[in-house]
Coordinates of C-alpha atoms and ligand atoms in Angstrom, one line a residue:
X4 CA 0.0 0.0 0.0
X5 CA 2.6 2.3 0.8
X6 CA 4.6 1.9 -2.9
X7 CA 1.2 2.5 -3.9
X8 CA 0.9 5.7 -1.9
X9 CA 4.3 6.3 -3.1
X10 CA 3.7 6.1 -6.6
X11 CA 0.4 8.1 -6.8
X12 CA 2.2 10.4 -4.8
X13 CA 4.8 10.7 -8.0
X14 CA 2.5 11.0 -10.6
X15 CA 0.6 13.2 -8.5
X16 CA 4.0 15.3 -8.7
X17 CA 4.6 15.0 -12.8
X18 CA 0.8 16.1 -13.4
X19 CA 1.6 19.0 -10.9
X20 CA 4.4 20.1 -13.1
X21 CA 2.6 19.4 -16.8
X22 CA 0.1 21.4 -15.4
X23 CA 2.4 24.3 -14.4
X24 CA 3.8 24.4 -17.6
X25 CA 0.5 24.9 -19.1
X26 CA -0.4 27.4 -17.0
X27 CA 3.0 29.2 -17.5
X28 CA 2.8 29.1 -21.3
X29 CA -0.8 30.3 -21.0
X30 CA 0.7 33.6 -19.4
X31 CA 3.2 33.9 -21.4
X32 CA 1.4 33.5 -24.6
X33 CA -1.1 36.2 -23.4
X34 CA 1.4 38.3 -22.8
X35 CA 3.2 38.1 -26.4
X36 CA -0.3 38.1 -28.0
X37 CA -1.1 41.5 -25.4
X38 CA 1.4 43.4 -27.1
X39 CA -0.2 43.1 -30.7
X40 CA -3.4 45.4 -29.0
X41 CA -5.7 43.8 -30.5
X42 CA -8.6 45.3 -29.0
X43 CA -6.9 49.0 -29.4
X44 CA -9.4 51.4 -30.3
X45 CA -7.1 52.9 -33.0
X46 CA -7.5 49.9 -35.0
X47 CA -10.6 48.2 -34.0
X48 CA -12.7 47.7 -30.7
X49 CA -12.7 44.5 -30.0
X50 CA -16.5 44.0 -29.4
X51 CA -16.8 45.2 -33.3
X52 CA -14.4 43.1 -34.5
X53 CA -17.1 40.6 -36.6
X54 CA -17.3 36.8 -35.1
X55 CA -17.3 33.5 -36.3
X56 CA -20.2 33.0 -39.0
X57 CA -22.6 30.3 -38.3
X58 CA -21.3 28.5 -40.9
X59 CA -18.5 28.0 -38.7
X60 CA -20.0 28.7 -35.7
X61 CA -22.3 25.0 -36.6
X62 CA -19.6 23.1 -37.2
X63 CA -16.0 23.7 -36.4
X64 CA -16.7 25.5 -33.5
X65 CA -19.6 23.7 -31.9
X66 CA -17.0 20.3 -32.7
X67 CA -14.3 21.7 -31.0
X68 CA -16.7 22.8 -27.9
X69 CA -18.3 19.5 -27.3
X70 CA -15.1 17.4 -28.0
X71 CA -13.5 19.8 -25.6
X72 CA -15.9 18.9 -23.2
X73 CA -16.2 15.2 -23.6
X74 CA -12.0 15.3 -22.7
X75 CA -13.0 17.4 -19.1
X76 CA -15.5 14.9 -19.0
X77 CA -13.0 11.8 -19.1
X78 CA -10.2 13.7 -17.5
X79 CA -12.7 13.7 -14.2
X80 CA -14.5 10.3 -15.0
X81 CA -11.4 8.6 -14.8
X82 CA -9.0 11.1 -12.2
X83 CA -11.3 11.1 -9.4
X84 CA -11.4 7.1 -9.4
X85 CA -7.8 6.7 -10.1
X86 CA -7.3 9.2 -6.9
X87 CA -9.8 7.4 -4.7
X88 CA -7.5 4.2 -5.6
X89 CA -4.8 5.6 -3.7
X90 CA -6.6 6.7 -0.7
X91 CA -6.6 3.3 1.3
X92 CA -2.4 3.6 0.7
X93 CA -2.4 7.6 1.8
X94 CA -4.5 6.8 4.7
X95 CA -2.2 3.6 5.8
X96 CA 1.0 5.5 5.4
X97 CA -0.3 8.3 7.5
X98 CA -1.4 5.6 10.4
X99 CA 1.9 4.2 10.4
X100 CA 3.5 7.5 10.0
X101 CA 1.8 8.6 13.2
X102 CA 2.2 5.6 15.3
X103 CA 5.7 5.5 14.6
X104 CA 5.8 9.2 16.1
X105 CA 4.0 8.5 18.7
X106 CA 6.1 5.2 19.9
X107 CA 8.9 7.4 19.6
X108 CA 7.7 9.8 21.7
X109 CA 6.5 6.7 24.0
X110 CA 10.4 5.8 23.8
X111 CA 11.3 9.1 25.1
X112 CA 8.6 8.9 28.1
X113 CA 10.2 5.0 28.8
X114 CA 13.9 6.3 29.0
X115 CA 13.3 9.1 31.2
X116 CA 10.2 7.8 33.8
X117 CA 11.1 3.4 33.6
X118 CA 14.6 2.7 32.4
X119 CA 16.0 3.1 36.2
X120 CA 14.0 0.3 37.1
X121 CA 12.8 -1.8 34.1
X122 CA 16.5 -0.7 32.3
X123 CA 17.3 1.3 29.1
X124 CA 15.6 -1.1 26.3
X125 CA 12.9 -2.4 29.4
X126 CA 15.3 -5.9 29.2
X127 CA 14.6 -5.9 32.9
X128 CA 16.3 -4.2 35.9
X129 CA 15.9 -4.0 39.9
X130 CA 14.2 -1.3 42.1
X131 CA 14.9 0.1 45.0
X132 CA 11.9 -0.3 47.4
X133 CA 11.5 -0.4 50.9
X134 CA 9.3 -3.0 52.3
X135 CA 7.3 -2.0 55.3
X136 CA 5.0 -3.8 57.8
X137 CA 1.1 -2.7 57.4
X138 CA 1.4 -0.4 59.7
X139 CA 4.1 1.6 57.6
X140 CA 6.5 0.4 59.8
X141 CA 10.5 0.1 58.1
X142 CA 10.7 -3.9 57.5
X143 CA 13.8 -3.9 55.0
X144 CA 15.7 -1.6 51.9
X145 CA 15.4 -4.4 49.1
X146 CA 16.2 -4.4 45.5
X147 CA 12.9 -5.8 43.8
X148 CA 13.3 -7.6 40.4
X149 CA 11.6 -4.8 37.6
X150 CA 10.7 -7.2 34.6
X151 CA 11.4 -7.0 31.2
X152 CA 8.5 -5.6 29.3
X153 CA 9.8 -6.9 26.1
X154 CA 7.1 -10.0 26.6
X155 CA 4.9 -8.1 28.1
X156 CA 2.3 -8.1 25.3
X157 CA 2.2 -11.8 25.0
X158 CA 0.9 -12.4 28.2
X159 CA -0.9 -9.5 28.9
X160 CA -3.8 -7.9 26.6
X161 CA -3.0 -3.6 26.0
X162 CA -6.4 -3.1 27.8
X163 CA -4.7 -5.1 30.5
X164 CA -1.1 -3.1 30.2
X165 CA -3.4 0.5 30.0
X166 CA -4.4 -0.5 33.6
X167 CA -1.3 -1.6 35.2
X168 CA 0.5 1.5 33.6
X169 CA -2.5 3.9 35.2
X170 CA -2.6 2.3 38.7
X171 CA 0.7 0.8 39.1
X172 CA 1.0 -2.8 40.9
X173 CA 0.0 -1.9 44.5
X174 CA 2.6 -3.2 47.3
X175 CA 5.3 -3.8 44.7
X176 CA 7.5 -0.6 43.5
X177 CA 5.8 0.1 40.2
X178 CA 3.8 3.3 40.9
X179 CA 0.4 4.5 39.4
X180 CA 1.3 6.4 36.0
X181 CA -1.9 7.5 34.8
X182 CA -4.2 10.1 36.0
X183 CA -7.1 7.5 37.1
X184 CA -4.0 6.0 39.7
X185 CA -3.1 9.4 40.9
X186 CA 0.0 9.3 38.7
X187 CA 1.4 12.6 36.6
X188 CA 0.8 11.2 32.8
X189 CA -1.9 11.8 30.6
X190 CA -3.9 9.4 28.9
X191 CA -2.3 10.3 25.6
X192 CA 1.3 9.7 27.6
X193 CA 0.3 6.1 28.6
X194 CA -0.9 5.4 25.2
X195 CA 2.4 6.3 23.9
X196 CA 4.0 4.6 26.1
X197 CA 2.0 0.9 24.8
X198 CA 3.0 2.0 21.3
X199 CA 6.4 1.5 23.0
X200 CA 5.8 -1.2 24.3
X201 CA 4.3 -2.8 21.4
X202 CA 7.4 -2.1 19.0
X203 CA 10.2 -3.6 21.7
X204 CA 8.5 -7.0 21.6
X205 CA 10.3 -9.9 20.9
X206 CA 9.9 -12.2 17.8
X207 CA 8.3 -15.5 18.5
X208 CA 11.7 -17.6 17.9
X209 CA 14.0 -14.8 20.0
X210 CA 11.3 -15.0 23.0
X211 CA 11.3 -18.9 23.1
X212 CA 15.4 -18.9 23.2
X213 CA 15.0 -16.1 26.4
X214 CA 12.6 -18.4 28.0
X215 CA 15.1 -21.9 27.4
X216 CA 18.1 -19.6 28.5
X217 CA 16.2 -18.4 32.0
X218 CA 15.1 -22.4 32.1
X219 CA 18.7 -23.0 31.7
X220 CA 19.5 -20.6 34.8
X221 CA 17.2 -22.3 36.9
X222 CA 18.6 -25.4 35.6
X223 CA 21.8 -24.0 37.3
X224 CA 20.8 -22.9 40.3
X225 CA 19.5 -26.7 41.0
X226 CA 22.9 -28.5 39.9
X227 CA 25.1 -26.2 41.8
X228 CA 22.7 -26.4 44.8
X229 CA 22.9 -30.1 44.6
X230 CA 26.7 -30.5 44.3
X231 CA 28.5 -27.6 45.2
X232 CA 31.9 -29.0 44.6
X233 CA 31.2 -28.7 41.1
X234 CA 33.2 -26.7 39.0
X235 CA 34.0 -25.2 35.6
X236 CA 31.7 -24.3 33.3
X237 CA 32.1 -27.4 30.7
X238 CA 31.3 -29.5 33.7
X239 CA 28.3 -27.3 34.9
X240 CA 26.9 -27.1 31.2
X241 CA 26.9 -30.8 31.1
X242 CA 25.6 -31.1 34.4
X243 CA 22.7 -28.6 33.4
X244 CA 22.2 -30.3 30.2
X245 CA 21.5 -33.7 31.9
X246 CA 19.3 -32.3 34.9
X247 CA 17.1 -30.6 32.2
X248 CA 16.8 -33.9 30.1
X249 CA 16.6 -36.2 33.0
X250 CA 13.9 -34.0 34.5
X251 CA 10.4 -35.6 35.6
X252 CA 8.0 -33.2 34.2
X253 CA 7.1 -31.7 38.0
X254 CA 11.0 -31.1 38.0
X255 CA 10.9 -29.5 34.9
X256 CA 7.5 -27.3 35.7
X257 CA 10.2 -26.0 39.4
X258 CA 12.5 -24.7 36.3
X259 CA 9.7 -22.9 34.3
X260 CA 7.9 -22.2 37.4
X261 CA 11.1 -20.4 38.7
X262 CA 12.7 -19.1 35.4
X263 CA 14.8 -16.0 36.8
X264 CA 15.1 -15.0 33.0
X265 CA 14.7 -11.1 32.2
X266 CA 14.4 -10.5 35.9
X267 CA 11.7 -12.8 36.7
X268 CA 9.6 -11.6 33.5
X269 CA 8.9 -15.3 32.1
X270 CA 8.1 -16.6 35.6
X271 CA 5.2 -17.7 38.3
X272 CA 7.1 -17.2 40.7
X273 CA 7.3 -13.4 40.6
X274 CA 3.5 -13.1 41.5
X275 CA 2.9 -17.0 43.5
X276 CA 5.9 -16.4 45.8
X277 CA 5.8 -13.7 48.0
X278 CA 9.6 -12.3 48.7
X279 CA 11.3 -14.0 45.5
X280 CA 11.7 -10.8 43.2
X281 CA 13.1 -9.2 46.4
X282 CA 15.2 -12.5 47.2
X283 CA 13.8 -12.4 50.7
X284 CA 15.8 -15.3 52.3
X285 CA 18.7 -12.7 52.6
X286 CA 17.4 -10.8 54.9
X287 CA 14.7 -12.7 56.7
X288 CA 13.8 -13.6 60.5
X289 CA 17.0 -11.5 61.3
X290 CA 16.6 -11.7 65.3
X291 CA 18.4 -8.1 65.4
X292 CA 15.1 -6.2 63.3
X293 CA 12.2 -5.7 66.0
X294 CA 9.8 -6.2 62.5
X295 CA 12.3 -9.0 61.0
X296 CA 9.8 -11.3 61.3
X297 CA 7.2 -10.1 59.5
X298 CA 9.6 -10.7 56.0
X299 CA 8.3 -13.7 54.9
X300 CA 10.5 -17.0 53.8
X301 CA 10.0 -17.7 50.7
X302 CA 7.2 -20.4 50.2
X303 CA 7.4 -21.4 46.7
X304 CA 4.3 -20.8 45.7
X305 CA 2.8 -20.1 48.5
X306 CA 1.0 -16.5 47.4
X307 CA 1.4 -12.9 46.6
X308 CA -0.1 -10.8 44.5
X309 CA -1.3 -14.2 42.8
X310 CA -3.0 -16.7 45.3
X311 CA -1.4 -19.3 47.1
X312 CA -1.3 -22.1 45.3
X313 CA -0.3 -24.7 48.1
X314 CA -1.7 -27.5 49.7
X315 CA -4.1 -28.9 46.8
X316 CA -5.6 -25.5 46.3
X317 CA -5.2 -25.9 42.3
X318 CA -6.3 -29.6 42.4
X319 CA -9.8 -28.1 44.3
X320 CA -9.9 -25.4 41.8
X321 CA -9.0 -27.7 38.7
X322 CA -10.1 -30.9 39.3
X323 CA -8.4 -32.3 35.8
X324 CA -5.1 -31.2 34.7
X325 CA -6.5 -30.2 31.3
X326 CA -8.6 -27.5 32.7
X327 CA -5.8 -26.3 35.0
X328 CA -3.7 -26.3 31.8
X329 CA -6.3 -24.4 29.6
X330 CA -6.4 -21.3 32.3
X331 CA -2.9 -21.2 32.3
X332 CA -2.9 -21.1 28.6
X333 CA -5.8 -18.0 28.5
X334 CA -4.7 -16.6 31.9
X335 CA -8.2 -14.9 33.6
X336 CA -10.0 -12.1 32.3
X337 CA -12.0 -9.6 34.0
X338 CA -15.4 -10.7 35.0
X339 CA -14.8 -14.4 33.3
X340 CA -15.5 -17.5 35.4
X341 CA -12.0 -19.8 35.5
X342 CA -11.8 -23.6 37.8
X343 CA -14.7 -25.1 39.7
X344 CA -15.0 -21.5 41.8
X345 CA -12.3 -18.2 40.7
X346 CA -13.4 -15.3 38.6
X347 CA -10.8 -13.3 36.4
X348 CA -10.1 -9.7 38.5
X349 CA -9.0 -8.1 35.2
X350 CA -6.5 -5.1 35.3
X351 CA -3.2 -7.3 34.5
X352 CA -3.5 -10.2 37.0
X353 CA -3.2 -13.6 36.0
X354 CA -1.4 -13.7 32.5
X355 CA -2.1 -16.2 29.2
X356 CA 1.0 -18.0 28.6
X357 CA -0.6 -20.2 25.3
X358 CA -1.6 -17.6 23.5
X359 CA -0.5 -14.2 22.3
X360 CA -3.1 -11.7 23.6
X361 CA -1.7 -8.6 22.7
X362 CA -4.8 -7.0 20.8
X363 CA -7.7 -9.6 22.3
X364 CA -9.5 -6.2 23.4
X365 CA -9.0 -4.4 20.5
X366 CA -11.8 -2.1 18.8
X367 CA -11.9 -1.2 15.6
X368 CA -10.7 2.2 16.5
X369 CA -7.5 1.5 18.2
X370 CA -4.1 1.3 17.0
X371 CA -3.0 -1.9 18.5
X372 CA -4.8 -4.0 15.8
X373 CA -2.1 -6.8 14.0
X374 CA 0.2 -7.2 17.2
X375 CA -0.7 -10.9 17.5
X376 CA -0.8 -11.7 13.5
X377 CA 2.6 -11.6 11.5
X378 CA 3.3 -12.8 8.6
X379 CA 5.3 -15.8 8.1
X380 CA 6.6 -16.1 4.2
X381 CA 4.0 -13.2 3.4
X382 CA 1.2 -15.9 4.9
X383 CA -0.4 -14.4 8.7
X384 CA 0.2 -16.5 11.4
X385 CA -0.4 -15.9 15.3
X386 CA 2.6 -15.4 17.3
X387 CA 1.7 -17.9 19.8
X388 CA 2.6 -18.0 23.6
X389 CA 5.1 -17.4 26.0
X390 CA 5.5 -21.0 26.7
X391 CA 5.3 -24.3 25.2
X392 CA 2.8 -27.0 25.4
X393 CA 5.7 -28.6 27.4
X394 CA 6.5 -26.3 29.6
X395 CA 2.9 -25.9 30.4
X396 CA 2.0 -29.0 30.7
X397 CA 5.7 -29.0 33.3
X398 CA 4.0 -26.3 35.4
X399 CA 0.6 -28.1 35.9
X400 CA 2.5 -31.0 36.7
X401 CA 4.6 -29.0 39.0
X402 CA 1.6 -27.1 40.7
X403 CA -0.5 -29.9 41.4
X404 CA 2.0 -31.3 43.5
X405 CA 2.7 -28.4 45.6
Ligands
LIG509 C1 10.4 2.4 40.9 C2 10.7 1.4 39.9 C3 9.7 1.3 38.7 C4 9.5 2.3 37.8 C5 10.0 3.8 37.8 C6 8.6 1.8 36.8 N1 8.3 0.5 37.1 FE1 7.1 -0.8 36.1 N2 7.4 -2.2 37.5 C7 8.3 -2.2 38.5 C8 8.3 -3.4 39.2 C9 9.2 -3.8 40.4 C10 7.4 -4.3 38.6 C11 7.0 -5.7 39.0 C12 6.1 -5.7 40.1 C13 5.8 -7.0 40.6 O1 6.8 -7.7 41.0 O2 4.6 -7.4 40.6 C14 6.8 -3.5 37.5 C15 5.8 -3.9 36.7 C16 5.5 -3.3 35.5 C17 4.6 -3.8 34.5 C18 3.9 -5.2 34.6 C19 4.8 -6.2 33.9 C20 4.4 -7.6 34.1 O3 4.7 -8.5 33.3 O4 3.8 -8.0 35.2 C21 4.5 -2.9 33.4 C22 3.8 -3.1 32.2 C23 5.4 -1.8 33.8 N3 5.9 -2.1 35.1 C24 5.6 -0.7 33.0 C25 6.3 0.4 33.5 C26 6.4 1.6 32.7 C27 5.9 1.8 31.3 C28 7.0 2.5 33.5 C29 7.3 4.0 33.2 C30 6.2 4.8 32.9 C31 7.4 1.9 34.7 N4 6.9 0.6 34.7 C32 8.1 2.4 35.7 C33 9.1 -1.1 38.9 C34 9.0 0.2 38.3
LIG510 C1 1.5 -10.9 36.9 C2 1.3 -11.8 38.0 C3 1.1 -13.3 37.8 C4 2.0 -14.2 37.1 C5 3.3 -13.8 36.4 C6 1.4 -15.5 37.2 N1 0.2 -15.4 37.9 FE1 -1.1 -17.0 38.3 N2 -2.4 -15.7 39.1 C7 -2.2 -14.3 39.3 C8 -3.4 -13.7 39.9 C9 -3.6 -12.3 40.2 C10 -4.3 -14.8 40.0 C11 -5.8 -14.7 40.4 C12 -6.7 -14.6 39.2 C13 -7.3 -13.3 39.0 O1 -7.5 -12.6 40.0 O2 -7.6 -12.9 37.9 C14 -3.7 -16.0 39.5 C15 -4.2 -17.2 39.5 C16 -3.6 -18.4 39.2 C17 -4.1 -19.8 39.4 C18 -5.5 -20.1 39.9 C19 -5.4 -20.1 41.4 C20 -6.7 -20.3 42.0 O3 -6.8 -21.2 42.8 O4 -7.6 -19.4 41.8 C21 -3.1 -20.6 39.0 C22 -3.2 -22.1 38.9 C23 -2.0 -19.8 38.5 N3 -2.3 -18.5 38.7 C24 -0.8 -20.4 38.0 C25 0.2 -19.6 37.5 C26 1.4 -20.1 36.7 C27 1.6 -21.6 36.5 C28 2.1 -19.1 36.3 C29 3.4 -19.1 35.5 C30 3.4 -19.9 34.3 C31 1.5 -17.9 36.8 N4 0.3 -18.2 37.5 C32 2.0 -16.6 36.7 C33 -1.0 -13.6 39.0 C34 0.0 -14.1 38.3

């Protein structure tokens, strides 16, 4: 569409010219032909001068006339269609020439208000937060793990983004950015700022290595726990490589479960596991704090800003694996029923790790449209999800034993 644009736009330029040219030699043969003075009254007043006779009038003239007028005739028969062909390519090349300015300006907004936490490119980061008892009491100074958001739209749908940008992610350091939170942007700002975040997302095939790599981690972290005499990293590679194809599918569902990839972005764990973003085992039940205590140890699983998902509560919410599967795949949406008794919050909370849902609210009137759909050797394809079948079917595994 946009070559189309392009080329419309060029012989919209050469008929520009031809008819300068025209109107140019118009002028200047008036003005050659005014010097002749024709209609000077020495000679002959123009108005007396005698006129075609009908002879001529009849024939030549009346010819000339009507042929004249069958040429305007074609000349807008065919130019205003041939112009209207072009419009769907003008008005696609102005949409994309907009949201490009207004990701860029969304770019701007992103280095200057989230790169100190989320990091310049939002690859992830840390923040500093202090965590505090309910009463507001000082707990702990902790670095928090700030996500990459270069996923972000996979699991999460913009409508679901536009929230969590405007009220922030209460009891976590991400503040509220939008007006309705109490935060300083406007509503044009945080949709900027999704534009953003739409053009940093990964490709399908680079996300699923970032997800095996922060598997791999994980992977690490296990081996090295187990045998930590181990050394070098040809002998910790192999190790890795043979915990991760040796792995019971539970084992392998700890791994994806866990994956500390992009600062937590690709895991559970982040939300289901109060204390693991801010690596809480460091500093907790230190007999020296008088609120110590209150810093949980981490209980994998065990419930943050996502429920606890101990002690057979997914096996009473899911009674088959298939169903518990098929949420994880869709994630909950707001006001939508999920298990034998949850309902979906909305407003960013659980994610869909199946299934790319980056423009599942779209209208017709937003920008977002296509995010999900790429082409693939020029035929459209969805993007997919985060995770794998098997790695989804690991983390069910995983969660219904916990
Ligand atoms: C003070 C540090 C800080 C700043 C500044 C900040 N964030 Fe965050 N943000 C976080 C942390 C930490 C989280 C993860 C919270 C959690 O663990 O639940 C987060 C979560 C998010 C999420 C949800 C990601 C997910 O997958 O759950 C989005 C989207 C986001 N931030 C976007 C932004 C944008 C855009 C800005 C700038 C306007 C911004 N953040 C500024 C710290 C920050
Ligand atoms: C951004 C935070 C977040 C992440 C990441 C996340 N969850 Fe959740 N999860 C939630 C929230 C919040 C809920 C509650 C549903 C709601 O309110 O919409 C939930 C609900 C659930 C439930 C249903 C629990 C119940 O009994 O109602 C399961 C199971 C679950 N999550 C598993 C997972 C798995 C597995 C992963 C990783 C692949 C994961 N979650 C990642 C926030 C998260």
């Amino acid at each position: 569409m946009l070559i189309l644009a392009n080329t419309f736009r060029s012989t919209g330029a050469v008929l520009f010219f031809i008819g300068a040219l025209g109107i140019l030699g118009y002028l200047l043969y008036n003005f050659v032909i005014g010097r002749k003075e024709v209609g000077s009254e020495v000679e002959l007043a123009a108005n007396k001068k005698p006129y075609l006779d009908d002879e001529q009038l009849e024939t030549k003239k009346l010819d000339m006339s009507l042929t004249m007028g069958l040429g305007l005739l074609a000349v807008i028969g065919l130019g205003l269609p041939l112009y209207w062909l072009g419009e769907p390519g003008r008005q696609s090349g102005y949409t994309d020439f907009t949201t490009g300015q207004l990701a860029s300006r969304g770019e701007t907004l992103y280095e200057e208000l989230c790169s100190a936490c989320h990091g310049p490119g939002a690859v992830g980061g840390v923040a500093p937060y202090t965590v505090t008892d309910t009463e507001g009491r000082f707990v702990a100074s902790v670095q928090w793990k700030a996500p990459a958001l270069t996923a972000a739209l996979y699991r999460f749908s913009t409508e679901e983004i536009r929230y969590t940008l405007n009220f922030g992610r209460q009891n976590s350091p991400m503040p509220a950015w939008g007006a309705p939170g109490g935060g300083p942007l406007t509503a044009q700002q945080i949709e900027e700022l999704i534009l953003y975040i739409q053009e940093i997302q990964l490709a399908p095939d680079e996300l699923a290595t970032e997800v095996e790599a922060g598997i791999e981690q994980a992977a690490r972290f296990e081996v090295t726990a187990a045998d930590p005499s181990l050394e070098g990293d040809d002998a910790i590679d192999a190790a890795i490589e043979e915990y991760i194809t040796s792995a019971t599918p539970a084992e392998l569902g700890k791994l994806v479960f866990n994956n500390p990839g992009s600062q937590g972005a690709y895991s559970c764990a982040r939300c289901h596991t109060a204390g693991w973003s801010w690596d809480s085992d460091l500093v907790a039940l230190d007999p020296e704090q008088p609120f110590g205590s209150l810093i949980p140890l981490q209980v994998s699983g065990g419930g943050g800003f996502g429920p606890n998902l101990t002690s057979g509560a997914t096996t009473r919410q899911f009674l088959t694996a298939e169903d518990h599967a098929q949420f994880l795949r869709v994630g909950s949406q707001d006001g939508v029923a999920y298990g034998a008794f949850g309902q979906g919050d909305g407003g960013g909370q659980m994610p869909a790790f199946g299934g790319c849902v980056g423009d599942r609210d779209t209208t017709e009137f937003s920008p977002f449209v296509g995010f999900c759909e790429i082409e693939i050797d020029g035929v459209p394809d969805n993007r997919g999800g985060m995770l794998t079948e098997e790695q989804i079917q690991a983390v069910v595994a995983y969660e219904r034993e916990m």
